[in-house]
Short mmCIF file of C-alpha atoms and ligand atoms in Angstrom, two decimals:
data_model
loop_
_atom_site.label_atom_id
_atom_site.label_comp_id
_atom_site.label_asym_id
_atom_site.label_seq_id
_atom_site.Cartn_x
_atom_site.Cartn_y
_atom_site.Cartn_z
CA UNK A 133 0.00 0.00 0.00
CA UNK A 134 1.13 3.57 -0.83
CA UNK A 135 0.18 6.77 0.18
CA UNK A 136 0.70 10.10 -1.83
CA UNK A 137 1.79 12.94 1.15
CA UNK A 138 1.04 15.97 -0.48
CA UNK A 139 0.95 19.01 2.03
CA UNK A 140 0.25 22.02 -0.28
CA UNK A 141 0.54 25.92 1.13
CA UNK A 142 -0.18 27.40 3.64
CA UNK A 143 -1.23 25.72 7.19
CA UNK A 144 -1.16 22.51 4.84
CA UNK A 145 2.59 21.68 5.93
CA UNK A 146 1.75 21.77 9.80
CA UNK A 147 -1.57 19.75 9.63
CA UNK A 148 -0.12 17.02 7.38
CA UNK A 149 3.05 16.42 9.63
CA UNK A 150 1.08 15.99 12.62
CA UNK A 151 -1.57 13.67 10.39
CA UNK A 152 1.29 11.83 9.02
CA UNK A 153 3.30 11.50 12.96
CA UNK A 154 -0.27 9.57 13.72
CA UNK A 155 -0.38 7.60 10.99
CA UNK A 156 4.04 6.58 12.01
CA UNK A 157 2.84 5.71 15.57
CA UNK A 158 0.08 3.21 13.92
CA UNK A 159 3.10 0.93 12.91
CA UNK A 160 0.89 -0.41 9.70
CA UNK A 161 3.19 -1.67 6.55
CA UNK A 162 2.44 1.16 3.67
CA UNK A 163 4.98 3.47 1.86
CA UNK A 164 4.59 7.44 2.13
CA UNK A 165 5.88 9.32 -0.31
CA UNK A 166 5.52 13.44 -0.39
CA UNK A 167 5.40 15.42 -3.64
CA UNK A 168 4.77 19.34 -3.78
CA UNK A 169 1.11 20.62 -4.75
CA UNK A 170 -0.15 24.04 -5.20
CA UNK A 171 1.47 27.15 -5.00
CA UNK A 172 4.50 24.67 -3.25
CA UNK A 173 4.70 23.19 -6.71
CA UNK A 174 4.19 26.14 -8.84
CA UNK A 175 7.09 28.16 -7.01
CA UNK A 176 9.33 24.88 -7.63
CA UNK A 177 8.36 23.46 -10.69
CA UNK A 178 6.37 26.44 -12.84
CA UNK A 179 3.11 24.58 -12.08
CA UNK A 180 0.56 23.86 -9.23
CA UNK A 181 0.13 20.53 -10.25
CA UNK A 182 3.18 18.99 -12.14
CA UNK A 183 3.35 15.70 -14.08
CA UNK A 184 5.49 14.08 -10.91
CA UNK A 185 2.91 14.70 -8.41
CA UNK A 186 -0.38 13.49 -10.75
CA UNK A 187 2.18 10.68 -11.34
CA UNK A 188 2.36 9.89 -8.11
CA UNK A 189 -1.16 10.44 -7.04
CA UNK A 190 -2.06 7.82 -9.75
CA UNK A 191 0.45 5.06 -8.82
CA UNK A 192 -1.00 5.08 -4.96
CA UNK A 193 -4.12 3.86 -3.32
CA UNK A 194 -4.49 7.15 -1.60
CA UNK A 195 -3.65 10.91 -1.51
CA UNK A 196 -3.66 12.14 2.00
CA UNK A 197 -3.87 16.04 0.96
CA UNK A 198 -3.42 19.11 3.02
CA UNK A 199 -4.21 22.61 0.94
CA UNK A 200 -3.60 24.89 -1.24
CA UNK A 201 -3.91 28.42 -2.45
CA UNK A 202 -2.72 32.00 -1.07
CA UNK A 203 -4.08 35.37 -1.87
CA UNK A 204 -0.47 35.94 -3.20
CA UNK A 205 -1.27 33.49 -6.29
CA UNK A 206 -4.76 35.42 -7.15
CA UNK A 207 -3.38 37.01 -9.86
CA UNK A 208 -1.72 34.25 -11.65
CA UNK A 209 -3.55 33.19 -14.88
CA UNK A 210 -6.13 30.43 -14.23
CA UNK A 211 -4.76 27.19 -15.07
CA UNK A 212 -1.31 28.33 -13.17
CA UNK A 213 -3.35 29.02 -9.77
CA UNK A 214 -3.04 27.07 -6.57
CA UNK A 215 -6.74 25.26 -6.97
CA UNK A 216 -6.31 23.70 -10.35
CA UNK A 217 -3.80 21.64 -8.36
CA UNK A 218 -6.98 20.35 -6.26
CA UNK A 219 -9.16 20.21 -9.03
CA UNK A 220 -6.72 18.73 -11.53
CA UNK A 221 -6.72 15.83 -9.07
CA UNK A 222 -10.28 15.06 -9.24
CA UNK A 223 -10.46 15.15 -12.46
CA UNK A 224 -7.31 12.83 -13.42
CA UNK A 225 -8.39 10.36 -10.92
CA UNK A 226 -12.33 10.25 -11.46
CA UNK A 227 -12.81 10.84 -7.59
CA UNK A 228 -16.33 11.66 -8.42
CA UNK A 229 -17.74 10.75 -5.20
CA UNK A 230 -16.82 13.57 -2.20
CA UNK A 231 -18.08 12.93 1.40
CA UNK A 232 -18.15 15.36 3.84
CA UNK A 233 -19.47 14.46 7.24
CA UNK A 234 -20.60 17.13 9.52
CA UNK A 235 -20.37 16.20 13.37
CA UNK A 236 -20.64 18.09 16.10
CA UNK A 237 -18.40 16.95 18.65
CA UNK A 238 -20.23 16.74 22.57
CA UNK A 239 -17.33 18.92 23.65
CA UNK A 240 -17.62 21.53 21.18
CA UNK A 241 -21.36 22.35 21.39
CA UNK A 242 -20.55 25.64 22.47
CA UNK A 243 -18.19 26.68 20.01
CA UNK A 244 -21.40 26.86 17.03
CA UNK A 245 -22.89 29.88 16.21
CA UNK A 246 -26.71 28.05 16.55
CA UNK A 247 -28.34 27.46 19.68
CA UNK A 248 -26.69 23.71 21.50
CA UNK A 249 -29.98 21.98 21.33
CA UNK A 250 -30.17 22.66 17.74
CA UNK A 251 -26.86 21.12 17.11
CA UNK A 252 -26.24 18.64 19.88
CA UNK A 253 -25.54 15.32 18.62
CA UNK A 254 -25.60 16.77 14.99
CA UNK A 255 -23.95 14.15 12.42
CA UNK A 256 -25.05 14.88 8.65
CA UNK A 257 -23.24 13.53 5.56
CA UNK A 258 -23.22 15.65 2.82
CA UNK A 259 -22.24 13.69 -0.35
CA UNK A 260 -21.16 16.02 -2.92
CA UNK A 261 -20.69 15.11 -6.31
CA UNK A 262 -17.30 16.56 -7.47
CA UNK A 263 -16.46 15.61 -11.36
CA UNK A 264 -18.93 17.50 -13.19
CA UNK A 265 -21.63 20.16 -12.91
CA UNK A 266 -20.87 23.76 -13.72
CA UNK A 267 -17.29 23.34 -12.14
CA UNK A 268 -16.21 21.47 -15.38
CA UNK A 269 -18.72 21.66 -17.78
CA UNK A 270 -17.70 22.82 -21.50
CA UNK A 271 -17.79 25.22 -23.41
CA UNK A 272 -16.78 27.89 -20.82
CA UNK A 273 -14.71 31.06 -21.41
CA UNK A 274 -15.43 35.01 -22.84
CA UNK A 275 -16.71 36.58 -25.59
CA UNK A 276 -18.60 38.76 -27.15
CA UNK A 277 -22.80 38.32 -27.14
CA UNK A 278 -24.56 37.52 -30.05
CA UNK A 279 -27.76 37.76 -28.31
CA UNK A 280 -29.06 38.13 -24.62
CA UNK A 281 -29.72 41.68 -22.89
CA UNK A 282 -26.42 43.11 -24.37
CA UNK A 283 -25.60 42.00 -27.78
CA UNK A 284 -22.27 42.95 -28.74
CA UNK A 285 -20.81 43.55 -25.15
CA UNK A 286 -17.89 41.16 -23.62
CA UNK A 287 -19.38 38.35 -21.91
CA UNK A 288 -18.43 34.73 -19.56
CA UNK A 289 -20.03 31.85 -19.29
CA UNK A 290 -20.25 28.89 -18.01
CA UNK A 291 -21.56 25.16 -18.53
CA UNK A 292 -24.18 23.38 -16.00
CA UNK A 293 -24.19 19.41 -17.23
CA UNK A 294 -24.59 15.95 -15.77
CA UNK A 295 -24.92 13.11 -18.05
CA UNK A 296 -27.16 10.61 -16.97
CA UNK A 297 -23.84 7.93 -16.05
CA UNK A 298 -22.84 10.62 -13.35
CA UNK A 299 -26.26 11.13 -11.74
CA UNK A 300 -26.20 7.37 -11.69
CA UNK A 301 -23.48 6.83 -9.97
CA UNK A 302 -23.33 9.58 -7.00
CA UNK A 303 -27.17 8.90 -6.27
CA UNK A 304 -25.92 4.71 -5.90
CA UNK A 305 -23.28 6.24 -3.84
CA UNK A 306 -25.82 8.24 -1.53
CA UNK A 307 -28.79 5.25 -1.49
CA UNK A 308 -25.96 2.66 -0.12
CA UNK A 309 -24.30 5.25 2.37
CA UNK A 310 -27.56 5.95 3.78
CA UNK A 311 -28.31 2.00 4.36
CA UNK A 312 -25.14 2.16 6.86
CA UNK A 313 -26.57 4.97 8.45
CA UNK A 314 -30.23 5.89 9.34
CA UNK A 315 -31.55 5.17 5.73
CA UNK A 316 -32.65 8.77 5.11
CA UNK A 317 -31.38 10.16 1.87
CA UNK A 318 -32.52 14.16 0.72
CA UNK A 319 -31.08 14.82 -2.87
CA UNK A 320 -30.78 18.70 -3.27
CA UNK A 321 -31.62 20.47 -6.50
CA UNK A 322 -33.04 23.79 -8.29
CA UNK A 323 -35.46 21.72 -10.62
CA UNK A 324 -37.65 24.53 -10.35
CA UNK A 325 -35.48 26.26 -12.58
CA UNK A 326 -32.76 24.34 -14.06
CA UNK A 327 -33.17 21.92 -16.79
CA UNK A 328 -30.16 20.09 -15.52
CA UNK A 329 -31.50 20.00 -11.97
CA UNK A 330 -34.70 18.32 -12.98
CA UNK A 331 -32.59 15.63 -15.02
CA UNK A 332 -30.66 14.94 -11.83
CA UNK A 333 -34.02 14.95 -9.80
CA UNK A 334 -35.73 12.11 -12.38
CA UNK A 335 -32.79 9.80 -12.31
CA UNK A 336 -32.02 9.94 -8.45
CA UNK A 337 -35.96 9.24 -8.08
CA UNK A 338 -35.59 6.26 -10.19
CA UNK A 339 -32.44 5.03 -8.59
CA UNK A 340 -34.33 5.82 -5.41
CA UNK A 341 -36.54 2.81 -6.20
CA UNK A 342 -33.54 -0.01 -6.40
CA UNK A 343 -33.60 0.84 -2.54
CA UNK A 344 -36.96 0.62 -1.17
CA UNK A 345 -35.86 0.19 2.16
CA UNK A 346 -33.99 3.98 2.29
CA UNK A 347 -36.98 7.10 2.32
CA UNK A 348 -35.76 9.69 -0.49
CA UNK A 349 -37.40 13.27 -0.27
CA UNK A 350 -35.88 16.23 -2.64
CA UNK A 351 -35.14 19.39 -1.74
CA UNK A 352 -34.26 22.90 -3.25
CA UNK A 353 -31.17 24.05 -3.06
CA UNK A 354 -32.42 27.68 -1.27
CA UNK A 355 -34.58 26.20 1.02
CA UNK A 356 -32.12 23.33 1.82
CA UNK A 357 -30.27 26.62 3.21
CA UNK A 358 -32.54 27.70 5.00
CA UNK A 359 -33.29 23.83 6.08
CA UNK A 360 -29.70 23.82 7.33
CA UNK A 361 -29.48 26.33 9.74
CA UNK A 362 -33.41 26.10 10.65
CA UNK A 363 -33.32 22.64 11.76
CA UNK A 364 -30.19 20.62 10.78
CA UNK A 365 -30.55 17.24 12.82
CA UNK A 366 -33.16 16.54 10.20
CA UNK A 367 -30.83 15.77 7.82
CA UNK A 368 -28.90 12.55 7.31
CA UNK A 369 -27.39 12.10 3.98
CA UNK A 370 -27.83 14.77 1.45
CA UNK A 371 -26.25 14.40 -2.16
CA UNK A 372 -26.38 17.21 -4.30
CA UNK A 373 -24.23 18.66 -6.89
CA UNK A 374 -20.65 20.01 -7.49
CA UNK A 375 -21.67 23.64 -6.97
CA UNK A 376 -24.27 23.24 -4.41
CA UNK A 377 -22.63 20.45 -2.50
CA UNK A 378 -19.18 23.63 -2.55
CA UNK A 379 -21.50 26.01 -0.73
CA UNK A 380 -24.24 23.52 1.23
CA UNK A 381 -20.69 21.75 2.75
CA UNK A 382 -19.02 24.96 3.99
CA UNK A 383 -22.57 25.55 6.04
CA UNK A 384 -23.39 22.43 7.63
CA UNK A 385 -19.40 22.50 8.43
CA UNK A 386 -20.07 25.48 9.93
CA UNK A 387 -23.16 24.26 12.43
CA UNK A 388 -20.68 22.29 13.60
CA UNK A 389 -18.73 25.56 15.22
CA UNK A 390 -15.43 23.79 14.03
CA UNK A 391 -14.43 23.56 10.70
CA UNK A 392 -11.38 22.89 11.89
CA UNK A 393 -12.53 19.14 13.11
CA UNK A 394 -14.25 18.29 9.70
CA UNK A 395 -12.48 15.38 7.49
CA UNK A 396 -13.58 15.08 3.85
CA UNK A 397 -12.98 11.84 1.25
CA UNK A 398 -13.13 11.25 -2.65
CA UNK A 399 -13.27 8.37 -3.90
CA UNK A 400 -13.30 7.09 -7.60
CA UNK A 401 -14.82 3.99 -8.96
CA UNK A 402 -11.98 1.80 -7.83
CA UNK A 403 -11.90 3.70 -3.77
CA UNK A 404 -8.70 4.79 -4.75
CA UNK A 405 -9.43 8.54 -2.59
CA UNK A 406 -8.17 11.75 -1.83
CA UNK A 407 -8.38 12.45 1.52
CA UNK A 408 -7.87 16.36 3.00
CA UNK A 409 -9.75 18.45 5.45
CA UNK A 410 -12.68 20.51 4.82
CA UNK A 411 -10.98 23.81 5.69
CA UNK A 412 -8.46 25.69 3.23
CA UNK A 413 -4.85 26.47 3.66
CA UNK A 414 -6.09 30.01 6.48
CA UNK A 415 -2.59 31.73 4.78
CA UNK A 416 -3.60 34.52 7.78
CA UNK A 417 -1.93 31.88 10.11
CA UNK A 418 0.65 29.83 8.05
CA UNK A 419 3.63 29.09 10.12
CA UNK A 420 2.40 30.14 13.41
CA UNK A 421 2.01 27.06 14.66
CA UNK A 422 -1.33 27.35 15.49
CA UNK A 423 -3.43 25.40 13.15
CA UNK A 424 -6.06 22.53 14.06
CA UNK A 425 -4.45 19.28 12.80
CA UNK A 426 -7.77 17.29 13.81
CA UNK A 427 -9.73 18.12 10.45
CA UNK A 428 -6.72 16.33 8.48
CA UNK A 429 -5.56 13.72 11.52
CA UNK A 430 -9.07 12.40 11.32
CA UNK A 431 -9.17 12.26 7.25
CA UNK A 432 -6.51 10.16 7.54
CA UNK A 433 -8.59 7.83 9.20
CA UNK A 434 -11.58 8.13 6.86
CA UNK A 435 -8.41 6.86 4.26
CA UNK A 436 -7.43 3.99 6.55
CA UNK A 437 -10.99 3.06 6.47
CA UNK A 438 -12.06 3.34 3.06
CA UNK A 439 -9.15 3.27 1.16
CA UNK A 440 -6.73 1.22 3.14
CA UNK A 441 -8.95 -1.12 4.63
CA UNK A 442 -7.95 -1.05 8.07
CA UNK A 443 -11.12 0.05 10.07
CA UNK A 444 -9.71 -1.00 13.20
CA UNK A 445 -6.48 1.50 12.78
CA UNK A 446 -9.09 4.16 11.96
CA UNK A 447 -11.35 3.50 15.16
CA UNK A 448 -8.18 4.22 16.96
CA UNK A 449 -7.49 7.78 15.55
CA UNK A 450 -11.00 8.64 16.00
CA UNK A 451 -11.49 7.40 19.96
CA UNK A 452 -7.96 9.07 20.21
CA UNK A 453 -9.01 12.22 19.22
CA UNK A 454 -12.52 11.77 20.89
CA UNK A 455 -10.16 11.24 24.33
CA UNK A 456 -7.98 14.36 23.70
CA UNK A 457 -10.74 16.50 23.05
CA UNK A 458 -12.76 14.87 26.70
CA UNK A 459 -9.08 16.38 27.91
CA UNK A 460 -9.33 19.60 27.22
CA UNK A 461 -6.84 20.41 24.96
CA UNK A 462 -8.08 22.70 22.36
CA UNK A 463 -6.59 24.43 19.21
CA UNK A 464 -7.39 28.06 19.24
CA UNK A 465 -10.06 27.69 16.47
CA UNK A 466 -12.18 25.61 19.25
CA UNK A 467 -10.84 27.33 22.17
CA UNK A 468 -13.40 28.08 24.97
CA UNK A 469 -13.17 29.47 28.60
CA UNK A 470 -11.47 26.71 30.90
CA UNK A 471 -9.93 24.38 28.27
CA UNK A 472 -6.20 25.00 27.36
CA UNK A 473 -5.23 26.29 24.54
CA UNK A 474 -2.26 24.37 22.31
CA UNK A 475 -0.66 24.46 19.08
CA UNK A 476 -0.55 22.19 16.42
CA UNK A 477 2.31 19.91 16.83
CA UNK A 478 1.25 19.58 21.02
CA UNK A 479 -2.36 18.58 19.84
CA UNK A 480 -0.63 15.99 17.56
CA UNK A 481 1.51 14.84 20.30
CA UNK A 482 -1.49 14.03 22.51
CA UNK A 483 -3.70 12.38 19.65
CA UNK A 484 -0.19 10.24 19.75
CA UNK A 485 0.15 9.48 23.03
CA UNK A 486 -3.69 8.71 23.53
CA UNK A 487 -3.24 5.98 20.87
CA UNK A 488 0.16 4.31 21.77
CA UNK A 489 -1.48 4.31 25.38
CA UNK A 490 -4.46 2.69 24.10
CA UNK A 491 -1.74 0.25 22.67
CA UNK A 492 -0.11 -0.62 25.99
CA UNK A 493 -3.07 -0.82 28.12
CA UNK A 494 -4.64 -3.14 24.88
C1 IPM B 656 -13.64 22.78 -1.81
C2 IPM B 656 -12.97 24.04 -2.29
C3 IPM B 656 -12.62 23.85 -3.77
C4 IPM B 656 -13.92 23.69 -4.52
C5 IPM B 656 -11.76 24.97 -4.38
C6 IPM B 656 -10.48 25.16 -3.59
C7 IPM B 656 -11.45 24.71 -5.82
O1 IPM B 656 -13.78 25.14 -2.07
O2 IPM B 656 -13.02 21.71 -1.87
O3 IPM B 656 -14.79 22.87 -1.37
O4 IPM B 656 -14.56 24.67 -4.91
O5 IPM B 656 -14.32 22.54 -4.73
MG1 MG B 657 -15.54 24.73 -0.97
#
């Protein structure tokens, strides 16, 4: 087994040593090898995402990722910026299927900005499809209108499309997560208005019926927002699109008071994945030592689980982090009155020391 280390910019570099220190202390039998990504890879190598990092990223059953980007690269020419890096790596390895749970830790209740008993106990799973939809649909670009309210003036567009294959797939994706978990599935649209979005809401109906035993409802996208915030512990698994599942993800991470804490996976046909935190690379705190490494600890155990297979070695990590957190140690992202306050590399220590203890005491 291989993994592809690939820290990025930014906090990126502190959250993936720590991550990568947990996964050392597991003693498991896999090769890590670490390639620059990003803005990392563009000052090096003229690109964000050169031909020996995809190279690598191909050749191993999993891509533990930290992040990229920087305000410094904004003015770069598109295909040369940090995020292509990110999105370049979707695309070359079909990870088409993008989980993002959204937990709310017992211990961290308080740091949410909605009321405790609307969040207590919260644990949704957004499943975000991440290969097509407007993010990559052609034609795309600028021009000048032939028709519209302007004719004649410079114009962008874009491309919303799903084939039928894709809608397929994610929706299978959704119906068997949801069997695992509380059999609730709420696919999130705009058919109101969007040709596309009414394809997508046909097909997941009809896929809906393979699995009888899971209850489907639909939602729209705008009132799924409103949904979120309103009453979130309705929700179990959601699948939506690329672009809505981009903005819908950032919320419910958000309920959760710590985006810091929130793991994401993608996963191609094969569960070959990319695992990274939901957060970005927070350039406002780079090298300061003061990042949350929990969000990308605990992806690495969403990897050991679903790409690695070695559930057991992923329990660990989580019921480690679970016991640091029933400690009190706290990053200053989730920092409240009478816990104590750490920095990364100390709140990687103790995720360390709670599992070789664990170890020891069997
Ligand atoms: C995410 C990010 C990316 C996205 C960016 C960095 C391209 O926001 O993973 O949610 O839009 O998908
Ligand atoms: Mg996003």
């Amino acid at each position: 087994m291989k993994i592809a280390v690939l820290p990025g910019d930014g906090i990126g570099t502190e959250i993936v040593a720590e991550a990568v220190k947990v996964l050392d202390v597991l003693d498991l039998k896999f090769e890590m090898e670490s390639a620059l990504v990003g803005g990392a890879a563009y000052e090096a190598h003229g690109h964000p995402l050169p031909e020996s990092t995809l190279k690598l990223a191909k050749e191993s059953d999993a891509v533990l990722f930290g992040a990229v980007g920087d305000w410094k690269y904004d003015k770069l020419d598109r295909p040369l910026r940090p995020e292509q890096a990110i999105l370049g790596l979707r695309k070359n390895l079909g990870l088409f299927a993008n989980f993002r749970p959204a937990i709310c830790y017992e211990q961290l209740v308080d740091a949410s900005s909605l009321k405790p008993e609307l969040i207590a106990g919260l644990d949704i799973l957004i499943i975000r499809e991440l290969t097509g939809d407007i993010y990559f649909g052609q034609p795309r670009g600028r021009r000048t209108a032939v028709d519209g309210h302007f004719p004649g003036a410079e114009e962008a567009f874009d491309t919303m499309r799903y084939s039928r294959p894709e809608v397929e797939r994610i929706a299978r994706v959704a119906f068997e997560a949801a069997r695992k978990r509380s059999k609730r599935v709420t696919s999130v649209d705009k058919a109101n208005v969007l040709e596309t979005f009414q394809f997508w809401k046909d097909i997941v109906t009809e896929i809906g019926k393979e699995y009888p035993d899971v209850e489907l409802d639909h939602m729209y996208v705008d009132n799924a927002a409103m949904q979120l915030v309103k009453a979130p512990k309705k929700f179990d698994v959601v699948v939506t699109g690329n672009m809505f599942g981009d903005i819908l993800s950032d919320e419910a991470a958000m309920l959760t008071g710590s985006i810091g804490m929130l793991p994401s996976a993608s996963l191609n046909a094969s569960n070959q994945g990319l695992y990274e935190p939901s957060h970005g690379s927070a350039p406002d705190i780079a090298g300061k030592g003061v990042a949350n490494p929990l969000a990308t600890i605990l992806s690495a155990a969403m990897m050991l689980r679903f790409s690695l297979n070695q559930p057991e070695a992923a329990d660990r990590i989580e019921s480690a982090v679970k016991h640091v957190l029933a400690s009190g140690l706290r990053t200053g992202d989730i920092w409240s009155e009478g816990t104590k306050r750490v920095g990364a590399r100390e709140m990687g220590d103790a995720v360390v020391a709670a599992i070789t203890k664990k170890t020891i005491t069997g």
